[in-house]
mmCIF file of C-alpha atoms and ligand atoms in Angstrom:
data_model
loop_
_atom_site.group_PDB
_atom_site.id
_atom_site.type_symbol
_atom_site.label_atom_id
_atom_site.label_comp_id
_atom_site.label_asym_id
_atom_site.label_seq_id
_atom_site.Cartn_x
_atom_site.Cartn_y
_atom_site.Cartn_z
ATOM 1 C CA MET L 24 -3.079 39.776 -16.699
ATOM 2 C CA ILE L 25 -5.603 42.320 -16.341
ATOM 3 C CA ASN L 26 -8.167 41.705 -18.335
ATOM 4 C CA VAL L 27 -9.286 38.936 -17.170
ATOM 5 C CA LEU L 28 -8.768 40.256 -13.767
ATOM 6 C CA THR L 29 -11.180 42.650 -14.665
ATOM 7 C CA VAL L 30 -13.453 39.952 -16.531
ATOM 8 C CA LEU L 31 -13.330 37.732 -13.639
ATOM 9 C CA LEU L 32 -14.419 40.894 -11.742
ATOM 10 C CA LEU L 33 -17.624 41.908 -13.717
ATOM 11 C CA VAL L 34 -18.912 38.287 -14.064
ATOM 12 C CA CYS L 35 -18.635 37.491 -9.389
ATOM 13 C CA SER L 36 -21.039 40.881 -10.330
ATOM 14 C CA SER L 37 -22.614 39.944 -12.996
ATOM 15 C CA GLU L 38 -24.948 36.868 -10.654
ATOM 16 C CA VAL L 39 -23.945 35.128 -12.895
ATOM 17 C CA PHE L 40 -23.792 32.694 -9.919
ATOM 18 C CA THR L 41 -27.353 32.777 -9.267
ATOM 19 C CA GLN L 42 -28.000 31.486 -12.532
ATOM 20 C CA THR L 43 -28.075 27.569 -13.583
ATOM 21 C CA LEU L 44 -24.750 27.527 -15.883
ATOM 22 C CA ARG L 45 -25.652 26.941 -20.133
ATOM 23 C CA PHE L 46 -24.260 24.867 -21.714
ATOM 24 C CA ASP L 47 -25.640 24.293 -26.254
ATOM 25 C CA ASN L 48 -24.209 21.833 -26.705
ATOM 26 C CA GLU L 49 -25.293 18.395 -25.229
ATOM 27 C CA ASP L 50 -21.713 17.016 -25.216
ATOM 28 C CA ALA L 51 -19.950 19.709 -22.930
ATOM 29 C CA VAL L 52 -22.436 18.245 -20.099
ATOM 30 C CA MET L 53 -21.871 14.356 -21.380
ATOM 31 C CA THR L 54 -19.358 11.683 -19.126
ATOM 32 C CA PHE L 55 -17.375 9.353 -21.140
ATOM 33 C CA ASP L 56 -19.756 6.315 -20.815
ATOM 34 C CA GLN L 57 -21.941 8.875 -21.940
ATOM 35 C CA LEU L 58 -20.616 9.036 -24.808
ATOM 36 C CA ALA L 59 -19.549 6.207 -25.688
ATOM 37 C CA MET L 60 -23.502 5.143 -25.350
ATOM 38 C CA LYS L 61 -23.974 8.544 -28.011
ATOM 39 C CA TYR L 62 -21.591 7.446 -30.321
ATOM 40 C CA LEU L 63 -20.701 3.959 -30.999
ATOM 41 C CA GLU L 64 -24.121 2.004 -28.523
ATOM 42 C CA LYS L 65 -21.583 -0.090 -25.892
ATOM 43 C CA VAL L 66 -19.771 1.011 -22.753
ATOM 44 C CA GLU L 67 -18.533 -1.281 -19.896
ATOM 45 C CA ILE L 68 -17.828 0.652 -16.164
ATOM 46 C CA HIS L 69 -15.136 -1.353 -13.783
ATOM 47 C CA ASP L 70 -13.580 -0.351 -10.824
ATOM 48 C CA VAL L 71 -9.568 -0.885 -10.730
ATOM 49 C CA ARG L 72 -8.335 -1.656 -6.792
ATOM 50 C CA THR L 73 -5.263 -0.200 -6.165
ATOM 51 C CA ASP L 74 -2.243 -2.396 -4.048
ATOM 52 C CA GLY L 75 -2.738 1.104 -2.466
ATOM 53 C CA GLY L 76 -6.380 1.445 -1.358
ATOM 54 C CA TYR L 77 -6.924 3.445 -4.475
ATOM 55 C CA VAL L 78 -9.864 2.908 -6.427
ATOM 56 C CA LEU L 79 -10.007 3.702 -10.187
ATOM 57 C CA ALA L 80 -12.881 4.153 -12.958
ATOM 58 C CA LEU L 81 -11.761 2.281 -15.562
ATOM 59 C CA PHE L 82 -13.900 2.739 -18.803
ATOM 60 C CA ARG L 83 -13.892 -0.237 -21.653
ATOM 61 C CA ILE L 84 -15.597 -0.007 -24.993
ATOM 62 C CA PRO L 85 -15.112 -3.414 -25.931
ATOM 63 C CA GLY L 86 -13.985 -5.149 -29.015
ATOM 64 C CA ASP L 87 -11.450 -7.362 -30.359
ATOM 65 C CA VAL L 88 -10.243 -8.839 -27.539
ATOM 66 C CA THR L 89 -7.358 -9.631 -28.558
ATOM 67 C CA LYS L 90 -6.147 -5.604 -29.896
ATOM 68 C CA PRO L 91 -6.763 -4.452 -26.252
ATOM 69 C CA LEU L 92 -5.513 -0.744 -26.318
ATOM 70 C CA LEU L 93 -5.224 1.131 -23.428
ATOM 71 C CA PHE L 94 -5.226 5.434 -23.492
ATOM 72 C CA VAL L 95 -3.223 7.433 -20.331
ATOM 73 C CA HIS L 96 -4.902 10.907 -19.634
ATOM 74 C CA GLY L 97 -2.298 14.192 -19.653
ATOM 75 C CA ALA L 98 -2.624 16.233 -15.872
ATOM 76 C CA VAL L 99 -5.341 17.318 -14.737
ATOM 77 C CA ASP L 100 -6.690 15.659 -17.320
ATOM 78 C CA SER L 101 -9.639 12.316 -17.882
ATOM 79 C CA SER L 102 -10.028 10.091 -20.398
ATOM 80 C CA ASP L 103 -12.213 12.271 -21.734
ATOM 81 C CA SER L 104 -10.224 14.155 -24.076
ATOM 82 C CA PHE L 105 -9.398 11.132 -25.741
ATOM 83 C CA ILE L 106 -14.138 10.683 -26.693
ATOM 84 C CA MET L 107 -15.134 14.646 -26.366
ATOM 85 C CA ARG L 108 -14.292 15.468 -30.350
ATOM 86 C CA GLY L 109 -17.046 12.905 -30.658
ATOM 87 C CA ASN L 110 -17.121 10.919 -34.042
ATOM 88 C CA THR L 111 -13.338 12.633 -34.386
ATOM 89 C CA SER L 112 -11.921 11.660 -31.483
ATOM 90 C CA LEU L 113 -9.050 8.994 -31.067
ATOM 91 C CA ALA L 114 -10.963 6.594 -28.897
ATOM 92 C CA VAL L 115 -14.627 7.033 -31.345
ATOM 93 C CA ALA L 116 -12.928 5.686 -33.960
ATOM 94 C CA LEU L 117 -10.337 3.497 -33.059
ATOM 95 C CA SER L 118 -13.180 1.101 -31.687
ATOM 96 C CA ARG L 119 -14.544 2.338 -34.953
ATOM 97 C CA ASP L 120 -11.597 -0.529 -36.530
ATOM 98 C CA ASN L 121 -11.850 -2.474 -33.540
ATOM 99 C CA TYR L 122 -9.583 -2.033 -31.344
ATOM 100 C CA ASP L 123 -11.177 -2.779 -26.841
ATOM 101 C CA VAL L 124 -10.847 0.610 -25.975
ATOM 102 C CA TRP L 125 -9.248 1.039 -21.790
ATOM 103 C CA ALA L 126 -9.246 4.588 -20.782
ATOM 104 C CA ILE L 127 -7.938 5.710 -17.459
ATOM 105 C CA ASN L 128 -8.739 8.062 -14.438
ATOM 106 C CA LEU L 129 -5.107 8.660 -13.038
ATOM 107 C CA ARG L 130 -5.543 9.268 -9.028
ATOM 108 C CA GLY L 131 -7.899 12.606 -8.355
ATOM 109 C CA ASN L 132 -9.177 12.752 -11.269
ATOM 110 C CA ARG L 133 -12.970 13.397 -10.753
ATOM 111 C CA TYR L 134 -14.031 9.283 -11.588
ATOM 112 C CA SER L 135 -11.046 8.382 -9.436
ATOM 113 C CA ARG L 136 -12.352 10.137 -6.540
ATOM 114 C CA ARG L 137 -12.220 7.246 -4.137
ATOM 115 C CA HIS L 138 -10.682 5.160 -1.700
ATOM 116 C CA ASP L 139 -10.878 2.297 0.691
ATOM 117 C CA THR L 140 -10.658 4.008 3.065
ATOM 118 C CA MET L 141 -9.405 7.952 3.142
ATOM 119 C CA ASN L 142 -11.910 10.053 2.132
ATOM 120 C CA PRO L 143 -10.750 12.562 0.068
ATOM 121 C CA ASP L 144 -12.558 15.115 1.513
ATOM 122 C CA ILE L 145 -11.400 14.828 4.713
ATOM 123 C CA ASP L 146 -8.017 13.178 4.550
ATOM 124 C CA ARG L 147 -4.763 14.879 3.093
ATOM 125 C CA LYS L 148 -2.857 12.080 3.288
ATOM 126 C CA TYR L 149 -5.290 10.884 0.315
ATOM 127 C CA TRP L 150 -3.855 13.652 -1.979
ATOM 128 C CA ASP L 151 -0.807 12.186 -1.572
ATOM 129 C CA PHE L 152 0.809 10.802 -4.293
ATOM 130 C CA SER L 153 2.232 12.273 -7.616
ATOM 131 C CA LEU L 154 3.195 10.310 -11.771
ATOM 132 C CA HIS L 155 5.548 9.012 -9.522
ATOM 133 C CA GLU L 156 2.108 6.873 -7.942
ATOM 134 C CA PHE L 157 0.506 6.141 -11.341
ATOM 135 C CA GLY L 158 3.562 5.562 -12.578
ATOM 136 C CA TYR L 159 4.376 3.236 -10.512
ATOM 137 C CA HIS L 160 0.520 1.875 -8.327
ATOM 138 C CA ASP L 161 -2.444 2.880 -10.768
ATOM 139 C CA LEU L 162 -1.101 1.976 -13.757
ATOM 140 C CA PRO L 163 0.303 -1.862 -13.151
ATOM 141 C CA SER L 164 -2.517 -2.605 -11.696
ATOM 142 C CA THR L 165 -5.165 -1.497 -14.977
ATOM 143 C CA ILE L 166 -2.139 -3.239 -17.377
ATOM 144 C CA ASP L 167 -2.968 -6.048 -15.240
ATOM 145 C CA TYR L 168 -6.494 -6.002 -14.701
ATOM 146 C CA ILE L 169 -6.996 -5.439 -18.979
ATOM 147 C CA LEU L 170 -4.648 -8.366 -19.550
ATOM 148 C CA ASN L 171 -6.652 -10.139 -17.307
ATOM 149 C CA LYS L 172 -9.952 -9.918 -18.313
ATOM 150 C CA THR L 173 -8.692 -9.890 -21.946
ATOM 151 C CA ASN L 174 -7.569 -12.620 -21.179
ATOM 152 C CA GLN L 175 -3.897 -11.391 -23.591
ATOM 153 C CA GLN L 176 0.242 -10.964 -23.047
ATOM 154 C CA SER L 177 0.406 -7.695 -23.577
ATOM 155 C CA LEU L 178 -1.712 -4.095 -25.506
ATOM 156 C CA SER L 179 -1.781 -1.291 -27.165
ATOM 157 C CA THR L 180 -0.896 2.041 -25.185
ATOM 158 C CA ILE L 181 -1.614 5.780 -25.970
ATOM 159 C CA GLY L 182 0.103 8.124 -23.720
ATOM 160 C CA TYR L 183 -0.864 11.304 -23.853
ATOM 161 C CA SER L 184 1.382 14.552 -22.143
ATOM 162 C CA GLU L 185 1.846 13.786 -18.427
ATOM 163 C CA GLY L 186 0.147 9.976 -19.373
ATOM 164 C CA THR L 187 3.396 9.869 -21.143
ATOM 165 C CA ALA L 188 5.966 10.515 -18.008
ATOM 166 C CA SER L 189 4.041 8.694 -16.232
ATOM 167 C CA MET L 190 3.887 5.543 -18.662
ATOM 168 C CA TYR L 191 8.268 6.600 -18.872
ATOM 169 C CA VAL L 192 7.469 6.061 -14.703
ATOM 170 C CA LEU L 193 6.142 1.946 -15.708
ATOM 171 C CA GLY L 194 8.690 0.558 -17.477
ATOM 172 C CA ALA L 195 11.713 2.434 -15.458
ATOM 173 C CA THR L 196 10.709 1.688 -11.576
ATOM 174 C CA ARG L 197 8.839 -2.096 -12.453
ATOM 175 C CA PRO L 198 11.249 -3.518 -16.141
ATOM 176 C CA GLU L 199 8.459 -6.337 -15.850
ATOM 177 C CA TYR L 200 5.280 -3.674 -17.529
ATOM 178 C CA ASN L 201 7.901 -3.416 -20.346
ATOM 179 C CA GLU L 202 6.941 -6.728 -22.323
ATOM 180 C CA LYS L 203 3.303 -6.005 -21.092
ATOM 181 C CA VAL L 204 3.192 -3.170 -23.609
ATOM 182 C CA LYS L 205 3.326 -3.929 -27.273
ATOM 183 C CA ILE L 206 4.011 0.249 -28.699
ATOM 184 C CA PHE L 207 3.027 2.997 -26.729
ATOM 185 C CA ILE L 208 2.767 6.356 -28.649
ATOM 186 C CA SER L 209 3.918 8.939 -26.949
ATOM 187 C CA LEU L 210 1.171 11.805 -27.447
ATOM 188 C CA ALA L 211 3.181 15.671 -27.064
ATOM 189 C CA PRO L 212 6.355 13.081 -23.994
ATOM 190 C CA ILE L 213 7.020 15.209 -21.042
ATOM 191 C CA SER L 214 10.486 14.097 -19.302
ATOM 192 C CA TYR L 215 12.223 16.706 -18.950
ATOM 193 C CA MET L 216 10.956 20.280 -19.282
ATOM 194 C CA HIS L 217 13.619 22.655 -19.136
ATOM 195 C CA ASN L 218 12.746 24.213 -22.113
ATOM 196 C CA ALA L 219 9.410 25.255 -21.900
ATOM 197 C CA GLU L 220 8.135 27.830 -23.771
ATOM 198 C CA SER L 221 7.031 30.946 -22.788
ATOM 199 C CA TYR L 222 3.790 31.829 -20.878
ATOM 200 C CA MET L 223 3.888 27.831 -20.045
ATOM 201 C CA SER L 224 7.052 28.742 -18.261
ATOM 202 C CA ILE L 225 6.296 31.288 -16.221
ATOM 203 C CA ILE L 226 3.753 29.672 -15.004
ATOM 204 C CA MET L 227 6.209 27.045 -14.110
ATOM 205 C CA ASP L 228 8.685 29.129 -12.483
ATOM 206 C CA LEU L 229 5.781 30.713 -9.982
ATOM 207 C CA ALA L 230 5.056 27.343 -8.706
ATOM 208 C CA PRO L 231 6.318 27.561 -6.525
ATOM 209 C CA VAL L 232 4.815 30.522 -4.933
ATOM 210 C CA ILE L 233 0.948 28.853 -6.195
ATOM 211 C CA ASN L 234 2.112 25.575 -3.902
ATOM 212 C CA GLU L 235 3.312 27.844 -0.668
ATOM 213 C CA ALA L 236 -0.099 29.284 -0.733
ATOM 214 C CA TYR L 237 -1.431 25.592 -1.472
ATOM 215 C CA LEU L 238 0.463 24.537 1.768
ATOM 216 C CA ALA L 239 -0.733 27.567 3.681
ATOM 217 C CA ALA L 240 -4.356 26.775 2.638
ATOM 218 C CA GLY L 241 -4.018 23.488 2.744
ATOM 219 C CA ASN L 242 -5.209 22.106 0.310
ATOM 220 C CA GLU L 243 -4.055 19.524 -1.011
ATOM 221 C CA GLU L 244 -6.175 19.001 -4.151
ATOM 222 C CA VAL L 245 -6.043 21.956 -7.228
ATOM 223 C CA LEU L 246 -8.527 22.558 -9.984
ATOM 224 C CA GLY L 247 -10.963 19.906 -8.601
ATOM 225 C CA PHE L 248 -14.288 18.841 -11.097
ATOM 226 C CA ASN L 249 -16.318 20.280 -8.546
ATOM 227 C CA SER L 250 -14.176 23.167 -6.824
ATOM 228 C CA PRO L 251 -15.482 26.570 -6.272
ATOM 229 C CA ILE L 252 -12.435 27.818 -9.511
ATOM 230 C CA LYS L 253 -13.895 25.275 -11.571
ATOM 231 C CA ALA L 254 -17.141 26.837 -11.051
ATOM 232 C CA LEU L 255 -15.412 29.607 -11.559
ATOM 233 C CA MET L 256 -13.719 29.046 -14.371
ATOM 234 C CA ASN L 257 -17.321 27.943 -15.942
ATOM 235 C CA ALA L 258 -19.183 30.492 -15.504
ATOM 236 C CA LEU L 259 -15.913 32.943 -17.074
ATOM 237 C CA CYS L 260 -15.209 30.437 -20.409
ATOM 238 C CA LEU L 261 -18.524 29.861 -21.157
ATOM 239 C CA GLN L 262 -19.875 33.931 -21.607
ATOM 240 C CA LYS L 263 -20.950 34.403 -24.916
ATOM 241 C CA LYS L 264 -17.698 34.867 -26.651
ATOM 242 C CA ILE L 265 -15.783 36.689 -23.863
ATOM 243 C CA GLY L 266 -15.672 33.400 -22.742
ATOM 244 C CA TYR L 267 -13.997 32.701 -25.967
ATOM 245 C CA GLU L 268 -11.198 35.281 -26.179
ATOM 246 C CA ILE L 269 -10.311 35.091 -22.863
ATOM 247 C CA CYS L 270 -10.266 31.770 -21.841
ATOM 248 C CA LEU L 271 -9.197 30.369 -25.266
ATOM 249 C CA LEU L 272 -6.703 33.616 -26.776
ATOM 250 C CA ASN L 273 -5.638 35.400 -24.152
ATOM 251 C CA GLY L 274 -5.231 31.613 -21.878
ATOM 252 C CA LEU L 275 -4.883 28.539 -23.137
ATOM 253 C CA PHE L 276 -3.273 28.732 -25.727
ATOM 254 C CA LEU L 277 -0.799 31.362 -24.033
ATOM 255 C CA LEU L 278 0.354 28.175 -22.303
ATOM 256 C CA ALA L 279 -0.625 25.756 -25.404
ATOM 257 C CA GLY L 280 0.558 27.557 -27.876
ATOM 258 C CA ALA L 281 -2.230 29.001 -30.352
ATOM 259 C CA HIS L 282 -4.028 27.546 -32.593
ATOM 260 C CA GLN L 283 -6.876 28.502 -33.234
ATOM 261 C CA ARG L 284 -7.914 27.174 -36.200
ATOM 262 C CA GLU L 285 -7.892 24.045 -34.401
ATOM 263 C CA ILE L 286 -10.555 24.630 -31.777
ATOM 264 C CA GLU L 287 -13.470 26.304 -32.759
ATOM 265 C CA PRO L 288 -16.072 28.314 -30.383
ATOM 266 C CA ASP L 289 -18.968 25.627 -30.529
ATOM 267 C CA PHE L 290 -16.418 23.654 -29.455
ATOM 268 C CA PHE L 291 -14.790 24.812 -27.011
ATOM 269 C CA PRO L 292 -17.716 24.685 -23.799
ATOM 270 C CA VAL L 293 -16.570 21.716 -24.422
ATOM 271 C CA ILE L 294 -13.604 20.805 -22.864
ATOM 272 C CA ILE L 295 -14.655 23.269 -20.700
ATOM 273 C CA GLY L 296 -17.409 20.956 -19.648
ATOM 274 C CA HIS L 297 -14.509 18.722 -18.692
ATOM 275 C CA PHE L 298 -11.087 20.025 -18.304
ATOM 276 C CA PRO L 299 -10.198 20.534 -16.084
ATOM 277 C CA SER L 300 -10.798 17.045 -13.271
ATOM 278 C CA GLY L 301 -8.480 17.349 -10.370
ATOM 279 C CA THR L 302 -5.599 16.222 -9.205
ATOM 280 C CA SER L 303 -3.253 17.084 -6.282
ATOM 281 C CA ARG L 304 -0.901 19.981 -5.576
ATOM 282 C CA LYS L 305 1.955 17.026 -5.334
ATOM 283 C CA ASN L 306 1.292 16.490 -8.510
ATOM 284 C CA LEU L 307 1.810 19.554 -10.308
ATOM 285 C CA GLU L 308 4.944 19.853 -7.759
ATOM 286 C CA HIS L 309 6.462 17.266 -8.940
ATOM 287 C CA LEU L 310 6.470 18.477 -12.269
ATOM 288 C CA THR L 311 7.839 21.393 -12.078
ATOM 289 C CA GLN L 312 10.656 20.603 -10.049
ATOM 290 C CA ILE L 313 11.721 18.474 -13.127
ATOM 291 C CA ARG L 314 11.314 21.869 -14.735
ATOM 292 C CA SER L 315 13.738 22.952 -12.184
ATOM 293 C CA ARG L 316 15.658 20.283 -11.842
ATOM 294 C CA ARG L 317 16.117 19.612 -15.255
ATOM 295 C CA ARG L 318 16.339 16.321 -14.092
ATOM 296 C CA PHE L 319 13.751 13.835 -15.738
ATOM 297 C CA ALA L 320 14.445 11.643 -11.179
ATOM 298 C CA ASN L 321 11.736 11.703 -8.274
ATOM 299 C CA TYR L 322 10.258 13.659 -5.869
ATOM 300 C CA ASP L 323 12.223 16.054 -3.940
ATOM 301 C CA TYR L 324 11.459 15.910 -0.693
ATOM 302 C CA GLY L 325 14.586 18.438 0.140
ATOM 303 C CA PRO L 326 18.217 16.774 2.075
ATOM 304 C CA ALA L 327 16.178 15.655 4.530
ATOM 305 C CA GLY L 328 12.997 13.907 3.383
ATOM 306 C CA ASN L 329 14.772 12.308 0.304
ATOM 307 C CA MET L 330 17.609 10.568 2.834
ATOM 308 C CA VAL L 331 14.451 9.330 4.545
ATOM 309 C CA GLU L 332 13.080 8.316 1.138
ATOM 310 C CA TYR L 333 15.640 7.306 -0.922
ATOM 311 C CA ASN L 334 18.310 6.909 1.710
ATOM 312 C CA THR L 335 20.823 10.028 -1.012
ATOM 313 C CA GLU L 336 20.546 13.693 -0.842
ATOM 314 C CA PHE L 337 19.042 13.930 -4.641
ATOM 315 C CA PRO L 338 15.784 12.044 -5.387
ATOM 316 C CA PRO L 339 17.531 9.480 -7.575
ATOM 317 C CA ASP L 340 16.651 10.106 -12.002
ATOM 318 C CA TYR L 341 14.034 7.422 -13.483
ATOM 319 C CA ASP L 342 16.464 5.559 -15.176
ATOM 320 C CA LEU L 343 15.697 6.281 -18.772
ATOM 321 C CA SER L 344 17.176 3.059 -20.597
ATOM 322 C CA LYS L 345 14.740 0.883 -18.665
ATOM 323 C CA VAL L 346 11.948 1.404 -20.028
ATOM 324 C CA THR L 347 12.382 -0.577 -22.630
ATOM 325 C CA MET L 348 8.849 -0.962 -24.550
ATOM 326 C CA LYS L 349 8.964 -0.133 -28.222
ATOM 327 C CA ILE L 350 7.977 4.081 -27.618
ATOM 328 C CA ALA L 351 6.397 6.496 -31.055
ATOM 329 C CA LEU L 352 7.253 9.839 -30.093
ATOM 330 C CA VAL L 353 4.503 12.093 -31.945
ATOM 331 C CA SER L 354 5.626 15.586 -31.090
ATOM 332 C CA GLY L 355 4.061 19.152 -31.706
ATOM 333 C CA LYS L 356 6.202 22.124 -33.441
ATOM 334 C CA ASN L 357 4.014 24.942 -31.156
ATOM 335 C CA ASP L 358 3.759 22.673 -29.103
ATOM 336 C CA LYS L 359 4.917 24.981 -25.907
ATOM 337 C CA VAL L 360 4.712 22.158 -22.950
ATOM 338 C CA SER L 361 6.335 19.133 -24.813
ATOM 339 C CA THR L 362 8.898 21.298 -26.574
ATOM 340 C CA ILE L 363 10.763 19.785 -29.736
ATOM 341 C CA LYS L 364 14.330 20.122 -28.414
ATOM 342 C CA ASP L 365 12.632 18.592 -24.437
ATOM 343 C CA VAL L 366 12.025 15.003 -26.904
ATOM 344 C CA ALA L 367 14.520 15.166 -28.611
ATOM 345 C CA LEU L 368 16.265 15.140 -25.315
ATOM 346 C CA LEU L 369 14.411 12.488 -24.163
ATOM 347 C CA ARG L 370 15.045 10.807 -27.677
ATOM 348 C CA LYS L 371 18.693 10.288 -26.488
ATOM 349 C CA MET L 372 17.767 8.639 -23.961
ATOM 350 C CA LEU L 373 15.029 5.938 -24.816
ATOM 351 C CA PRO L 374 17.139 3.078 -26.020
ATOM 352 C CA ASN L 375 14.014 1.083 -27.833
ATOM 353 C CA VAL L 376 12.294 4.314 -29.705
ATOM 354 C CA VAL L 377 10.540 3.507 -33.195
ATOM 355 C CA ASP L 378 9.388 4.977 -34.857
ATOM 356 C CA TYR L 379 9.781 9.070 -34.532
ATOM 357 C CA LYS L 380 7.261 11.709 -35.873
ATOM 358 C CA VAL L 381 6.867 15.846 -35.799
ATOM 359 C CA MET L 382 3.308 17.283 -36.822
ATOM 360 C CA LYS L 383 3.694 18.611 -40.504
ATOM 361 C CA SER L 384 2.206 22.076 -39.132
ATOM 362 C CA ALA L 385 3.749 24.689 -37.630
ATOM 363 C CA GLU L 386 1.022 25.157 -35.579
ATOM 364 C CA PHE L 387 0.489 22.200 -34.241
ATOM 365 C CA ASN L 388 -0.187 22.536 -30.125
ATOM 366 C CA HIS L 389 0.334 20.631 -27.002
ATOM 367 C CA VAL L 390 -3.564 20.380 -27.154
ATOM 368 C CA ASP L 391 -4.573 19.028 -30.961
ATOM 369 C CA PHE L 392 -3.501 15.818 -29.938
ATOM 370 C CA VAL L 393 -6.554 15.633 -28.125
ATOM 371 C CA TRP L 394 -8.983 18.331 -28.594
ATOM 372 C CA GLY L 395 -7.961 19.546 -32.473
ATOM 373 C CA ARG L 396 -10.325 19.620 -35.118
ATOM 374 C CA ASN L 397 -8.211 18.300 -37.886
ATOM 375 C CA THR L 398 -6.583 15.820 -35.566
ATOM 376 C CA HIS L 399 -8.498 12.806 -36.714
ATOM 377 C CA LYS L 400 -6.958 13.602 -40.629
ATOM 378 C CA THR L 401 -4.012 15.015 -39.722
ATOM 379 C CA MET L 402 -2.384 12.917 -36.914
ATOM 380 C CA PHE L 403 -5.506 9.556 -36.758
ATOM 381 C CA PRO L 404 -3.523 8.067 -40.356
ATOM 382 C CA TYR L 405 -0.363 7.601 -38.268
ATOM 383 C CA ILE L 406 -1.492 6.643 -35.158
ATOM 384 C CA PHE L 407 -3.345 3.777 -37.032
ATOM 385 C CA LYS L 408 -0.329 2.741 -38.765
ATOM 386 C CA VAL L 409 2.208 2.971 -36.338
ATOM 387 C CA LEU L 410 -0.362 0.743 -33.911
ATOM 388 C CA ASN L 411 -0.712 -2.382 -36.531
ATOM 389 C CA LYS L 412 2.468 -2.212 -37.782
ATOM 390 C CA TYR L 413 3.217 -3.526 -33.389
ATOM 391 C CA GLN L 414 -0.308 -5.368 -33.072
HETATM 392 C C1 LIG O 520 -21.583 9.942 -36.004
HETATM 393 O O1 LIG O 520 -20.817 9.092 -36.625
HETATM 394 C C2 LIG O 520 -23.188 8.163 -37.176
HETATM 395 C C3 LIG O 520 -21.503 6.333 -37.826
HETATM 396 O O2 LIG O 520 -21.845 7.427 -38.932
HETATM 397 C C4 LIG O 520 -23.449 8.902 -36.715
HETATM 398 O O3 LIG O 520 -24.713 8.140 -38.353
HETATM 399 C C5 LIG O 520 -24.412 9.989 -36.431
HETATM 400 O O4 LIG O 520 -25.197 10.833 -37.184
HETATM 401 C C6 LIG O 520 -22.630 10.985 -36.169
HETATM 402 N N1 LIG O 520 -24.125 11.568 -35.076
HETATM 403 C C7 LIG O 520 -23.796 12.926 -34.729
HETATM 404 C C8 LIG O 520 -23.748 13.248 -33.565
HETATM 405 O O5 LIG O 520 -22.578 13.429 -35.662
HETATM 406 C C1 LIG O 521 -8.073 -13.607 -13.866
HETATM 407 O O1 LIG O 521 -7.752 -13.212 -12.521
HETATM 408 C C2 LIG O 521 -8.139 -14.235 -11.527
HETATM 409 C C3 LIG O 521 -9.532 -13.696 -10.203
HETATM 410 O O2 LIG O 521 -7.543 -13.335 -9.792
HETATM 411 C C4 LIG O 521 -8.207 -14.848 -12.422
HETATM 412 O O3 LIG O 521 -9.212 -17.061 -10.455
HETATM 413 C C5 LIG O 521 -7.972 -15.853 -12.986
HETATM 414 O O4 LIG O 521 -7.365 -17.192 -13.564
HETATM 415 C C6 LIG O 521 -7.304 -14.661 -14.098
HETATM 416 N N1 LIG O 521 -7.734 -14.902 -15.610
HETATM 417 C C7 LIG O 521 -6.307 -15.273 -16.530
HETATM 418 C C8 LIG O 521 -7.187 -14.660 -17.732
HETATM 419 O O5 LIG O 521 -5.150 -13.984 -15.897
#
């Protein structure tokens, strides 16, 4: 921590803010659609409206309409994580195999910071959502939109990290959607989190304090793509050499698990160019509640609020037995966020797990699923096989 603070001060005092930041790799500053054009020469941008008036950006890389496939991203992330590896990304690989690729952007992130009547910059109410709303509103609206456009009855989905939790919420709270999913591949599955390890657990334990600070400051958006804190992160993390050491080796890796070979210094700025992408304070608070309460349950409003919202003192659990869609779980042994232990608990609760894979490498961590340099070799063949089997 001292290190980080020292460098922060150093960076702040070094006029770095008066210079334009340099991303050496052009992919770092390209949006999902620009990357799709660069690597595949085709893309479509769709706006999906949810029943609550939220407007989501849904990217499509058109392919065989009988093979629609939806990507669901993780917390403070966006569709970009599935394409930022370019030729060795999952979106590009599946598009080349002629899947009809769709990538959601859940409410509140850089692409979906929009609403029919509310202004995210002004209306605090806009940010009143968590993974519950992702699963209950954003996913159903998006799935219906895709099935309508492709004239199909069902689609395949691939979720990563919090994106998997949102899919379980969908299956549990809107059971009719289970049959619209052919197969759900869950990468780094998130439901229970009380076994999250080491630094991740410290951050999660500090979260209530951070949450209070955000509340006190009236700040409902966290790590927004165009926020001052993101600008500071960019300034810090893009410093040659030092940025890699501070932000990745002594930062991200402490949280996600270290696996240096998989994120090379040349690629790191590409990650920083796309991540984090913003979410609500409530969303992160809901995740920390799931961890501290040791239950995969609805958002906890406190006893009085819960009586109003749920008519019970405690928030009800999400009923995982209702998540009847076919699911393949994929875990990493060095994943400090989605741990093998917690995934084992989830696996026992889900009624229709058709496949379970633990990545072979002892070092495979939380971010290798989407950002890893060799993931196209170590994991993609498995994904192709499972998708094909349940097509
Ligand atoms: C990506 O792959 C395509 C097809 O193999 C190739 O033509 C293109 O040069 C590659 N792009 C980059 C940036 O490597
Ligand atoms: C898609 O939605 C439009 C507009 O609501 C509707 O007219 C059309 O019948 C739908 N198509 C399919 C295949 O469901």
